[in-house]
Short mmCIF file of C-alpha atoms in Angstrom, two decimals:
data_model
loop_
_atom_site.label_atom_id
_atom_site.label_comp_id
_atom_site.label_asym_id
_atom_site.label_seq_id
_atom_site.Cartn_x
_atom_site.Cartn_y
_atom_site.Cartn_z
CA UNK P 1 -42.65 191.44 89.37
CA UNK P 2 -45.34 189.54 87.85
CA UNK P 3 -48.14 191.12 86.16
CA UNK P 4 -51.15 190.15 83.97
CA UNK P 5 -53.18 191.70 81.26
CA UNK P 6 -56.39 190.50 79.87
CA UNK P 7 -56.96 191.51 76.41
CA UNK P 8 -60.61 192.27 75.72
CA UNK P 9 -60.71 194.62 72.70
CA UNK P 10 -62.36 192.29 70.16
CA UNK P 11 -65.70 192.89 68.63
CA UNK P 12 -66.75 189.37 68.23
CA UNK P 13 -68.47 189.79 65.01
CA UNK P 14 -68.56 185.87 64.33
CA UNK P 15 -71.18 185.70 67.32
CA UNK P 16 -73.39 188.53 66.22
CA UNK P 17 -76.21 189.29 66.76
CA UNK P 18 -75.67 188.12 70.51
CA UNK P 19 -72.44 189.88 70.45
CA UNK P 20 -73.16 193.84 69.44
CA UNK P 21 -70.96 196.99 69.11
CA UNK P 22 -71.94 198.08 72.74
CA UNK P 23 -71.88 194.76 74.49
CA UNK P 24 -69.19 192.64 72.58
CA UNK P 25 -69.04 188.89 73.07
CA UNK P 26 -66.60 189.14 76.26
CA UNK P 27 -69.12 191.10 78.10
CA UNK P 28 -72.09 188.98 77.57
CA UNK P 29 -72.96 186.15 80.12
CA UNK P 30 -72.58 183.33 77.93
CA UNK P 31 -71.29 180.75 80.31
CA UNK P 32 -73.34 179.64 83.10
CA UNK P 33 -74.54 183.46 83.64
CA UNK P 34 -70.93 184.45 83.64
CA UNK P 35 -69.17 186.71 80.88
CA UNK P 36 -65.95 185.44 79.11
CA UNK P 37 -63.95 188.21 80.66
CA UNK P 38 -65.23 187.53 84.20
CA UNK P 39 -63.92 183.83 83.69
CA UNK P 40 -60.66 185.14 82.33
CA UNK P 41 -60.02 187.27 85.32
CA UNK P 42 -61.10 184.69 87.73
CA UNK P 43 -58.73 182.31 86.52
CA UNK P 44 -56.09 184.48 87.95
CA UNK P 45 -57.61 184.42 91.41
CA UNK P 46 -55.12 183.52 94.01
CA UNK P 47 -52.04 183.38 91.25
CA UNK P 48 -51.43 187.09 91.24
CA UNK P 49 -52.45 189.86 93.56
CA UNK P 50 -55.49 191.58 92.28
CA UNK P 51 -53.91 195.09 92.01
CA UNK P 52 -51.31 193.50 89.28
CA UNK P 53 -54.04 192.28 87.01
CA UNK P 54 -54.92 194.60 84.25
CA UNK P 55 -57.62 194.69 81.37
CA UNK P 56 -56.80 196.38 77.97
CA UNK P 57 -59.90 197.28 75.83
CA UNK P 58 -61.55 200.27 74.20
CA UNK P 59 -62.07 203.06 75.92
CA UNK P 60 -65.85 203.13 74.74
CA UNK P 61 -66.39 199.89 76.97
CA UNK P 62 -64.81 200.99 80.14
CA UNK P 63 -68.07 201.38 81.93
CA UNK P 64 -69.33 198.15 80.84
CA UNK P 65 -66.36 196.25 81.83
CA UNK P 66 -66.41 197.83 85.39
CA UNK P 67 -70.04 196.67 85.54
CA UNK P 68 -68.73 192.97 84.92
CA UNK P 69 -65.62 193.56 87.01
CA UNK P 70 -66.57 195.88 89.99
CA UNK P 71 -63.45 195.56 91.70
CA UNK P 72 -61.24 196.65 88.80
CA UNK P 73 -59.88 200.15 89.42
CA UNK P 74 -59.56 202.96 87.03
CA UNK P 75 -55.68 202.52 87.24
CA UNK P 76 -56.07 198.85 86.04
CA UNK P 77 -57.88 199.76 83.09
CA UNK P 78 -55.70 200.47 79.81
CA UNK P 79 -58.35 201.99 77.43
CA UNK P 80 -57.57 202.14 73.66
CA UNK P 81 -59.12 205.00 71.80
CA UNK P 82 -59.45 202.74 68.83
CA UNK P 83 -58.70 199.14 67.88
CA UNK P 84 -55.45 198.74 66.32
CA UNK P 85 -55.14 194.88 66.44
CA UNK P 86 -52.97 193.02 69.07
CA UNK P 87 -49.52 194.23 68.29
CA UNK P 88 -50.57 197.75 69.77
CA UNK P 89 -52.79 196.35 72.55
CA UNK P 90 -49.83 194.43 73.84
CA UNK P 91 -47.05 196.89 73.24
CA UNK P 92 -49.28 199.38 74.78
CA UNK P 93 -49.79 197.39 77.85
CA UNK P 94 -46.20 196.47 78.17
CA UNK P 95 -45.00 200.10 77.65
CA UNK P 96 -47.11 201.47 80.52
CA UNK P 97 -46.13 198.54 82.92
CA UNK P 98 -42.40 198.79 81.85
CA UNK P 99 -42.54 202.57 82.75
CA UNK P 100 -43.43 201.74 86.39
CA UNK P 101 -41.53 198.62 86.84
CA UNK P 102 -38.85 198.26 84.34
CA UNK P 103 -38.42 194.38 85.33
CA UNK P 104 -41.99 193.65 84.90
CA UNK P 105 -42.85 190.03 83.47
CA UNK P 106 -46.15 190.18 81.90
CA UNK P 107 -48.60 187.46 81.24
CA UNK P 108 -51.09 188.15 78.42
CA UNK P 109 -54.29 186.39 78.58
CA UNK P 110 -57.44 186.52 76.49
CA UNK P 111 -60.99 187.05 77.28
CA UNK P 112 -62.86 184.82 74.82
CA UNK P 113 -61.59 181.35 76.01
CA UNK P 114 -62.62 178.45 78.21
CA UNK P 115 -60.02 177.06 80.01
CA UNK P 116 -60.37 173.99 82.73
CA UNK P 117 -59.38 172.97 85.27
CA UNK P 118 -58.06 176.40 86.71
CA UNK P 119 -55.83 174.75 89.26
CA UNK P 120 -53.82 172.99 86.62
CA UNK P 121 -53.89 176.09 84.57
CA UNK P 122 -52.26 178.06 87.09
CA UNK P 123 -49.48 175.57 87.42
CA UNK P 124 -48.87 175.57 83.68
CA UNK P 125 -48.69 179.65 83.69
CA UNK P 126 -46.42 179.42 86.44
CA UNK P 127 -44.09 177.41 84.54
CA UNK P 128 -44.28 180.12 81.66
CA UNK P 129 -43.56 182.86 84.08
CA UNK P 130 -40.69 180.94 85.64
CA UNK P 131 -39.20 180.54 82.09
CA UNK P 132 -39.54 184.01 81.32
CA UNK P 133 -37.77 184.99 84.58
CA UNK P 134 -34.93 182.87 83.85
CA UNK P 135 -34.60 183.63 80.25
CA UNK P 136 -34.63 187.28 79.58
CA UNK P 137 -34.46 187.06 75.81
CA UNK P 138 -37.59 184.83 75.84
CA UNK P 139 -41.02 185.04 74.43
CA UNK P 140 -43.04 182.46 75.58
CA UNK P 141 -46.47 181.08 74.17
CA UNK P 142 -48.92 178.43 75.19
CA UNK P 143 -49.32 175.58 72.64
CA UNK P 144 -52.64 173.68 72.09
CA UNK P 145 -52.91 170.16 70.76
CA UNK P 146 -54.75 170.64 67.34
CA UNK P 147 -58.09 168.64 67.31
CA UNK P 148 -58.40 169.08 63.50
CA UNK P 149 -56.68 171.04 60.42
CA UNK P 150 -58.08 174.37 61.44
CA UNK P 151 -57.26 177.29 59.41
CA UNK P 152 -58.32 179.86 62.17
CA UNK P 153 -55.25 179.57 64.21
CA UNK P 154 -51.31 180.01 64.12
CA UNK P 155 -49.28 177.06 64.34
CA UNK P 156 -46.15 176.52 66.36
CA UNK P 157 -43.68 174.23 64.76
CA UNK P 158 -41.65 172.93 67.50
CA UNK P 159 -37.92 172.15 67.75
CA UNK P 160 -35.67 171.06 70.79
CA UNK P 161 -36.62 170.91 74.32
CA UNK P 162 -35.81 174.06 76.29
CA UNK P 163 -35.34 172.59 79.82
CA UNK P 164 -38.22 170.52 81.29
CA UNK P 165 -41.13 172.57 80.61
CA UNK P 166 -40.87 174.24 77.10
CA UNK P 167 -40.19 173.34 73.58
CA UNK P 168 -38.27 176.03 71.36
CA UNK P 169 -40.45 177.30 68.62
CA UNK P 170 -38.56 176.61 65.19
CA UNK P 171 -41.15 178.68 63.08
CA UNK P 172 -44.14 180.55 63.96
CA UNK P 173 -46.66 179.90 61.12
CA UNK P 174 -49.58 182.27 61.03
CA UNK P 175 -53.13 180.91 59.88
CA UNK P 176 -52.22 178.53 56.90
CA UNK P 177 -54.61 177.57 54.13
CA UNK P 178 -56.47 174.31 54.35
CA UNK P 179 -53.98 171.84 52.61
CA UNK P 180 -51.18 173.14 54.71
CA UNK P 181 -53.26 172.93 57.83
CA UNK P 182 -53.85 169.17 57.02
CA UNK P 183 -50.28 168.56 56.78
CA UNK P 184 -49.47 170.12 60.27
CA UNK P 185 -52.28 168.05 61.90
CA UNK P 186 -51.10 164.99 60.06
CA UNK P 187 -47.66 165.62 61.62
CA UNK P 188 -48.85 165.38 65.05
CA UNK P 189 -48.62 167.50 68.23
CA UNK P 190 -45.02 166.71 68.75
CA UNK P 191 -44.20 168.55 65.57
CA UNK P 192 -47.38 171.43 65.43
CA UNK P 193 -49.23 172.97 68.28
CA UNK P 194 -52.01 175.70 67.87
CA UNK P 195 -51.01 179.03 69.21
CA UNK P 196 -53.39 179.97 71.89
CA UNK P 197 -52.85 183.77 71.72
CA UNK P 198 -51.71 183.77 75.34
CA UNK P 199 -48.19 184.69 76.23
CA UNK P 200 -45.71 185.51 78.96
CA UNK P 201 -42.60 187.79 78.37
CA UNK P 202 -40.61 190.31 80.00
CA UNK P 203 -42.14 193.70 79.25
CA UNK P 204 -38.92 195.00 78.23
CA UNK P 205 -38.16 192.06 75.66
CA UNK P 206 -41.37 192.65 73.79
CA UNK P 207 -40.48 196.41 73.71
CA UNK P 208 -37.16 195.73 72.36
CA UNK P 209 -38.51 193.30 69.64
CA UNK P 210 -40.93 195.96 68.63
CA UNK P 211 -38.13 198.61 68.63
CA UNK P 212 -36.15 196.33 66.26
CA UNK P 213 -38.95 194.81 64.04
CA UNK P 214 -41.42 197.75 63.84
CA UNK P 215 -39.50 200.88 65.07
CA UNK P 216 -42.20 203.26 64.02
CA UNK P 217 -44.70 201.66 66.27
CA UNK P 218 -42.09 201.39 69.27
CA UNK P 219 -41.66 205.22 68.83
CA UNK P 220 -45.26 206.02 69.33
CA UNK P 221 -45.56 203.73 72.24
CA UNK P 222 -42.98 205.42 73.99
CA UNK P 223 -44.47 208.74 73.33
CA UNK P 224 -47.50 207.36 75.08
CA UNK P 225 -45.79 205.92 78.10
CA UNK P 226 -43.53 208.94 78.54
CA UNK P 227 -46.65 210.99 79.58
CA UNK P 228 -48.93 208.09 81.05
CA UNK P 229 -48.74 209.44 84.57
CA UNK P 230 -49.17 213.15 83.59
CA UNK P 231 -51.89 215.12 82.52
CA UNK P 232 -51.01 215.04 79.15
CA UNK P 233 -51.96 211.18 78.94
CA UNK P 234 -55.24 211.31 77.15
CA UNK P 235 -54.35 214.27 74.60
CA UNK P 236 -51.10 211.96 73.54
CA UNK P 237 -52.86 208.76 73.41
CA UNK P 238 -55.61 210.14 71.19
CA UNK P 239 -53.15 211.74 68.97
CA UNK P 240 -50.52 208.96 68.66
CA UNK P 241 -52.59 205.42 69.03
CA UNK P 242 -54.88 205.93 65.86
CA UNK P 243 -51.73 206.45 63.68
CA UNK P 244 -49.96 203.22 64.92
CA UNK P 245 -49.63 200.44 62.26
CA UNK P 246 -52.61 198.00 62.48
CA UNK P 247 -51.28 194.53 62.75
CA UNK P 248 -51.19 191.35 64.92
CA UNK P 249 -48.42 190.66 67.41
CA UNK P 250 -48.26 187.16 65.55
CA UNK P 251 -47.14 188.88 62.06
CA UNK P 252 -45.26 191.76 63.50
CA UNK P 253 -43.28 190.15 66.42
CA UNK P 254 -43.76 186.22 66.77
CA UNK P 255 -43.06 185.43 63.17
CA UNK P 256 -39.72 187.36 62.85
CA UNK P 257 -38.70 186.43 66.46
CA UNK P 258 -38.88 182.81 65.49
CA UNK P 259 -35.96 183.54 63.01
CA UNK P 260 -34.13 185.68 65.21
CA UNK P 261 -31.20 184.17 66.99
CA UNK P 262 -31.23 187.01 69.78
CA UNK P 263 -34.79 185.91 70.83
CA UNK P 264 -36.06 182.44 72.37
CA UNK P 265 -39.51 181.76 71.38
CA UNK P 266 -40.68 178.91 73.48
CA UNK P 267 -44.03 177.04 73.62
CA UNK P 268 -45.21 175.72 77.03
CA UNK P 269 -47.82 172.79 76.04
CA UNK P 270 -51.31 173.83 77.58
CA UNK P 271 -52.51 170.07 78.42
CA UNK P 272 -55.85 170.89 79.73
CA UNK P 273 -59.30 171.69 78.07
CA UNK P 274 -58.90 175.07 75.96
CA UNK P 275 -62.01 176.25 73.74
CA UNK P 276 -61.73 179.52 71.89
CA UNK P 277 -65.35 180.74 72.00
CA UNK P 278 -65.37 182.70 68.78
CA UNK P 279 -68.18 181.51 66.86
CA UNK P 280 -71.61 179.91 67.32
CA UNK P 281 -70.11 176.15 66.27
CA UNK P 282 -67.54 176.82 69.19
CA UNK P 283 -70.30 178.18 71.75
CA UNK P 284 -72.32 174.96 70.99
CA UNK P 285 -69.46 173.03 72.85
CA UNK P 286 -70.37 174.94 75.91
CA UNK P 287 -74.00 173.86 76.00
CA UNK P 288 -75.84 170.72 76.93
CA UNK P 289 -77.40 169.14 74.06
CA UNK P 290 -80.76 167.50 73.74
CA UNK P 291 -81.59 164.37 71.50
#
């Protein structure tokens, strides 16, 4: 069955002071009176049943998130006791969902992007889900055409075509220096795409990669998942989660997976408007300009 989780645990420090500890950027009504989190969830409307759409964010922001998303139930909120970077947020989400549905296919979406048009976005996302359903060993990411030699994004070095909808990722290259980024940009989008930070995979496939690449983290996630639907949930979560290695999914899973013959890392091109609203300069692109 298909599920989605929107990751909303960032602190948005590059947008301070409008983004603050108690109200990070994803909760601030930045775009036409709507928050980035609200926009992210609305992009899933009509694509998945609402009850299969989850949010993973800090426990401290649970009340604020529910004000932005009043229809979100307590069961759909995956609260982190502290931030431990994206490997643990995504592994935590996958572990909880896989315990309830071992066949879960999980789409991971971010709470800080502007993506348009929504109808075309959903068509592209559907292709990614279909690929993950057809290829049990696949980790699917969405590749964005670079608009410059940015050093703040990971790059996907593309290989052969995987069917009609995706390209095999030869190497997953995380945040290069400027000279390397210039080389990637000059090589063109047929060779390199930006990694959007959004993924689709079988929850069990991600967990197996974590088990093989970061076994101590996998052990901790399994301890949490095993008690998730019991009264011990909060106690075990508070005990285990802060001890998990703080590392991004890009470094911990995507880079080694791109070299692993047992895994297919595939990129589906995101051929629509995509804007990562992570800083004041990018926020400016969402605003009208005077003379």
